[in-house]
Amino acid sequence: MFSVCRQFYFSKVTFVALPSKYQRALHHESKHKIEKIKLREPFAVVAGNLPKTALNGEQAFNFLNDDAKVFIHGGAATPTILISEFYNYVMAKKLKNISAYHIHTEGPFPIINPEASSHVRSVSLFTGSNCRDPIKSGRADYVPIFLSEIPLLFRRNIIKLDLALLNISPPDVNGYCSLGPSVDVTRAAIESAKHLVGQINPSLPVTSGDAHVHISNFTSIIHGDMPCHFMNPRQMTEVEDKIGALIADNLIDDGATLQTGIGAIPDSVLDKLSNHRNLGVHTEMFSDGIIKLVENGVITNANKVVRPGKVVTSFVIGTENVFKFLHDNPLIGESLQLNFYCCFYKVFQINFIEY
C-alpha cells in the first residue's frame, strides 16, 4: 500500500480536545461506557409524519434554543440558502452558545463572521479554506480527528446533535430524498440528530448507495434551488506532474483499487493512469480525473471484492461535469463506510501533503 498523508499546518490554531473519557470511548467502547441513544434509520418511514414546509427560518427553526448543537451538511452539497436562513434566525433571536459542527464547507458561510461569535461558533471536524483564518484568529474551533472516526462522535452520543441542516433532492415517488454528492459523515449525523431540516434542491444530483433519507424523517423543509459548489482544477506544476508520473508508473499495478483525496498530487496521478487496466475505485473522494478513466475503460472495478463493478465514494468534488456524470448514475455508489480496504487486492491510497 502506498500512502501519502494529508497534513494541514496552522499557526495559533484553537484546538478543541475531546474529554479524555470520550477519546478512550472512541477506541474502547466496551471498557468505557458512554450514554447510548436510539439511532434513526434514514431509509425507514416515520409513520404519520410529514415535514412542515417553511418559507423562512422563523418557521423552520422555531424549536431551536440556546446551547443547541447543530450539524451542517458540507462539501459540494453545502446548503447555502438554508445556512443563511439558520444564521438569520440565530442572530434575530439572539440565541447563545450554538455550536455548528461540520466538515469542509463551500460558498458563503456567515457563521464565521465576527459579529456571530457571541451567538454561534463554527467547529470544524475536517476543515476547509474558508474556515482557516477564523480558526487561526480564535473565532472558530478545529477538532483534530480522523475522518473515519467522526461518525462515532455522533453515534456514540459524544456530540449530542439537536439539529442537522441538509441539502437534499426533491423526494421521489416513494418519498426518498438524496444527499447528492456528500454522504461522508452526514449519514451518521442524520441517524443521531433530534431534528432534520432540509433544503429541497431540484439541482442536486441524485445519488444511490447510502445517500437516501425518507422525507418523513424531517421536521421542516425549505425550498431552495441552487447548483452544487464547483471546484475548477488548477494548472499542475512541472514538479507535481513528475510526481504523478512516478507514482503511476512505479507504484500502481494493474488491477489495483484506488483511494484518492483532495489536491494536485492525486489529480496528477489519475491523469497518468491511462495505460493501466482493470483498476477499481473505493475512495474518500471522487473527482473529475476518475471520469476519464471510467470512460476509457481503465476503471472497471472488476477485481473488487466489496461492491465489485461499482465505484464507491464518500463525497464528490469537482467541476460541473463531474456532477452531471454523477446524477442518477448506477455505476456510482455513495457510502459512509470505507473501512473495507483490508478486503481489496493491491490498495493504493493517494492523498496530499500541504506545507
Short mmCIF file of C-alpha atoms in Angstrom, two decimals, residues 153-288:
data_model
loop_
_atom_site.label_atom_id
_atom_site.label_comp_id
_atom_site.label_asym_id
_atom_site.label_seq_id
_atom_site.Cartn_x
_atom_site.Cartn_y
_atom_site.Cartn_z
CA LEU A 153 -18.84 11.22 17.76
CA PHE A 154 -22.49 11.28 16.73
CA ARG A 155 -23.45 7.61 17.01
CA ARG A 156 -21.97 7.25 20.49
CA ASN A 157 -23.56 10.50 21.66
CA ILE A 158 -20.21 12.14 22.32
CA ILE A 159 -21.63 15.12 20.43
CA LYS A 160 -25.37 15.22 21.10
CA LEU A 161 -26.84 16.76 17.97
CA ASP A 162 -30.07 18.69 18.27
CA LEU A 163 -30.34 19.54 14.58
CA ALA A 164 -28.89 18.64 11.17
CA LEU A 165 -29.10 21.04 8.22
CA LEU A 166 -29.18 19.13 4.94
CA ASN A 167 -29.16 19.78 1.20
CA ILE A 168 -31.49 17.21 -0.37
CA SER A 169 -33.09 16.39 -3.70
CA PRO A 170 -36.88 16.53 -4.02
CA PRO A 171 -38.48 13.28 -2.81
CA ASP A 172 -39.08 10.61 -5.45
CA VAL A 173 -42.39 8.79 -5.91
CA ASN A 174 -41.64 6.72 -2.81
CA GLY A 175 -40.71 9.71 -0.66
CA TYR A 176 -36.92 9.26 -0.73
CA CYS A 177 -34.56 12.23 -0.99
CA SER A 178 -30.89 12.00 -1.96
CA LEU A 179 -27.97 13.66 -0.17
CA GLY A 180 -26.35 14.27 -3.55
CA PRO A 181 -22.55 14.47 -3.69
CA SER A 182 -21.83 14.33 0.06
CA VAL A 183 -22.69 11.33 2.24
CA ASP A 184 -19.37 11.22 4.16
CA VAL A 185 -20.17 11.77 7.88
CA THR A 186 -23.63 13.17 7.13
CA ARG A 187 -25.50 9.90 7.42
CA ALA A 188 -24.27 9.44 11.00
CA ALA A 189 -25.48 12.96 11.81
CA ILE A 190 -28.89 12.10 10.33
CA GLU A 191 -29.06 8.95 12.44
CA SER A 192 -28.45 10.79 15.71
CA ALA A 193 -29.87 14.33 15.38
CA LYS A 194 -33.17 15.11 17.10
CA HIS A 195 -34.38 17.28 14.21
CA LEU A 196 -33.66 17.34 10.48
CA VAL A 197 -34.27 20.45 8.40
CA GLY A 198 -33.79 20.09 4.65
CA GLN A 199 -33.21 22.44 1.74
CA ILE A 200 -35.20 20.89 -1.12
CA ASN A 201 -32.93 21.45 -4.10
CA PRO A 202 -34.00 20.31 -7.61
CA SER A 203 -30.47 20.94 -8.94
CA LEU A 204 -28.83 18.47 -6.57
CA PRO A 205 -27.62 15.32 -8.37
CA VAL A 206 -29.40 12.17 -7.26
CA THR A 207 -27.03 9.52 -5.94
CA SER A 208 -27.52 5.99 -4.66
CA GLY A 209 -25.95 3.71 -2.05
CA ASP A 210 -26.23 5.18 1.46
CA ALA A 211 -27.35 8.55 0.11
CA HIS A 212 -31.10 8.29 0.69
CA VAL A 213 -33.26 9.55 3.53
CA HIS A 214 -37.06 9.39 3.65
CA ILE A 215 -38.87 12.73 3.72
CA SER A 216 -40.89 11.66 6.78
CA ASN A 217 -37.73 11.94 8.91
CA PHE A 218 -37.67 15.74 8.53
CA THR A 219 -39.11 18.27 10.95
CA SER A 220 -39.29 21.01 8.32
CA ILE A 221 -38.15 21.81 4.78
CA ILE A 222 -37.33 24.97 2.84
CA HIS A 223 -37.31 25.09 -0.95
CA GLY A 224 -34.05 26.42 -2.34
CA ASP A 225 -32.78 25.69 -5.86
CA MET A 226 -29.02 26.13 -6.30
CA PRO A 227 -26.17 24.37 -8.14
CA CYS A 228 -23.57 22.30 -6.36
CA HIS A 229 -20.43 24.13 -5.32
CA PHE A 230 -17.95 23.58 -8.14
CA MET A 231 -14.18 23.38 -7.82
CA ASN A 232 -12.29 24.06 -11.02
CA PRO A 233 -8.95 22.26 -11.43
CA ARG A 234 -5.82 24.36 -11.24
CA GLN A 235 -2.86 24.06 -13.57
CA MET A 236 -0.40 21.45 -12.34
CA THR A 237 3.21 22.47 -11.82
CA GLU A 238 6.04 20.62 -13.52
CA VAL A 239 7.06 19.07 -10.19
CA GLU A 240 3.53 17.84 -9.46
CA ASP A 241 3.32 16.40 -12.96
CA LYS A 242 6.56 14.45 -12.45
CA ILE A 243 5.47 13.17 -9.03
CA GLY A 244 2.20 11.90 -10.51
CA ALA A 245 4.07 10.07 -13.28
CA LEU A 246 6.50 8.46 -10.82
CA ILE A 247 3.67 7.17 -8.65
CA ALA A 248 1.58 5.92 -11.58
CA ASP A 249 4.47 4.20 -13.36
CA ASN A 250 6.24 2.66 -10.37
CA LEU A 251 3.76 2.08 -7.57
CA ILE A 252 0.32 1.33 -9.03
CA ASP A 253 -0.25 -2.05 -10.65
CA ASP A 254 -2.98 -3.23 -12.98
CA GLY A 255 -5.99 -4.45 -11.03
CA ALA A 256 -5.33 -2.15 -8.07
CA THR A 257 -8.07 -0.44 -6.05
CA LEU A 258 -7.61 3.30 -5.61
CA GLN A 259 -8.45 5.66 -2.77
CA THR A 260 -7.86 9.28 -3.74
CA GLY A 261 -8.05 12.53 -1.82
CA ILE A 262 -8.04 16.26 -2.46
CA GLY A 263 -5.13 18.00 -4.11
CA ALA A 264 -2.80 18.33 -7.06
CA ILE A 265 -0.91 15.06 -6.49
CA PRO A 266 -4.00 12.78 -6.63
CA ASP A 267 -5.16 14.67 -9.73
CA SER A 268 -1.73 14.24 -11.32
CA VAL A 269 -1.66 10.50 -10.58
CA LEU A 270 -5.12 9.96 -12.08
CA ASP A 271 -4.00 11.82 -15.19
CA LYS A 272 -1.11 9.36 -15.65
CA LEU A 273 -3.07 6.09 -15.37
CA SER A 274 -4.43 5.88 -18.93
CA ASN A 275 -2.32 2.81 -19.79
CA HIS A 276 -3.39 0.79 -16.74
CA ARG A 277 -6.04 -1.93 -16.81
CA ASN A 278 -8.89 -3.10 -14.57
CA LEU A 279 -8.46 -0.52 -11.83
CA GLY A 280 -11.07 -0.20 -9.11
CA VAL A 281 -12.24 2.75 -7.01
CA HIS A 282 -13.29 2.66 -3.36
CA THR A 283 -12.47 6.15 -2.26
CA GLU A 284 -12.92 9.00 0.16
CA MET A 285 -13.29 11.48 -2.71
CA PHE A 286 -14.43 11.25 -6.34
CA SER A 287 -13.15 13.89 -8.77
CA ASP A 288 -13.02 14.67 -12.50
#
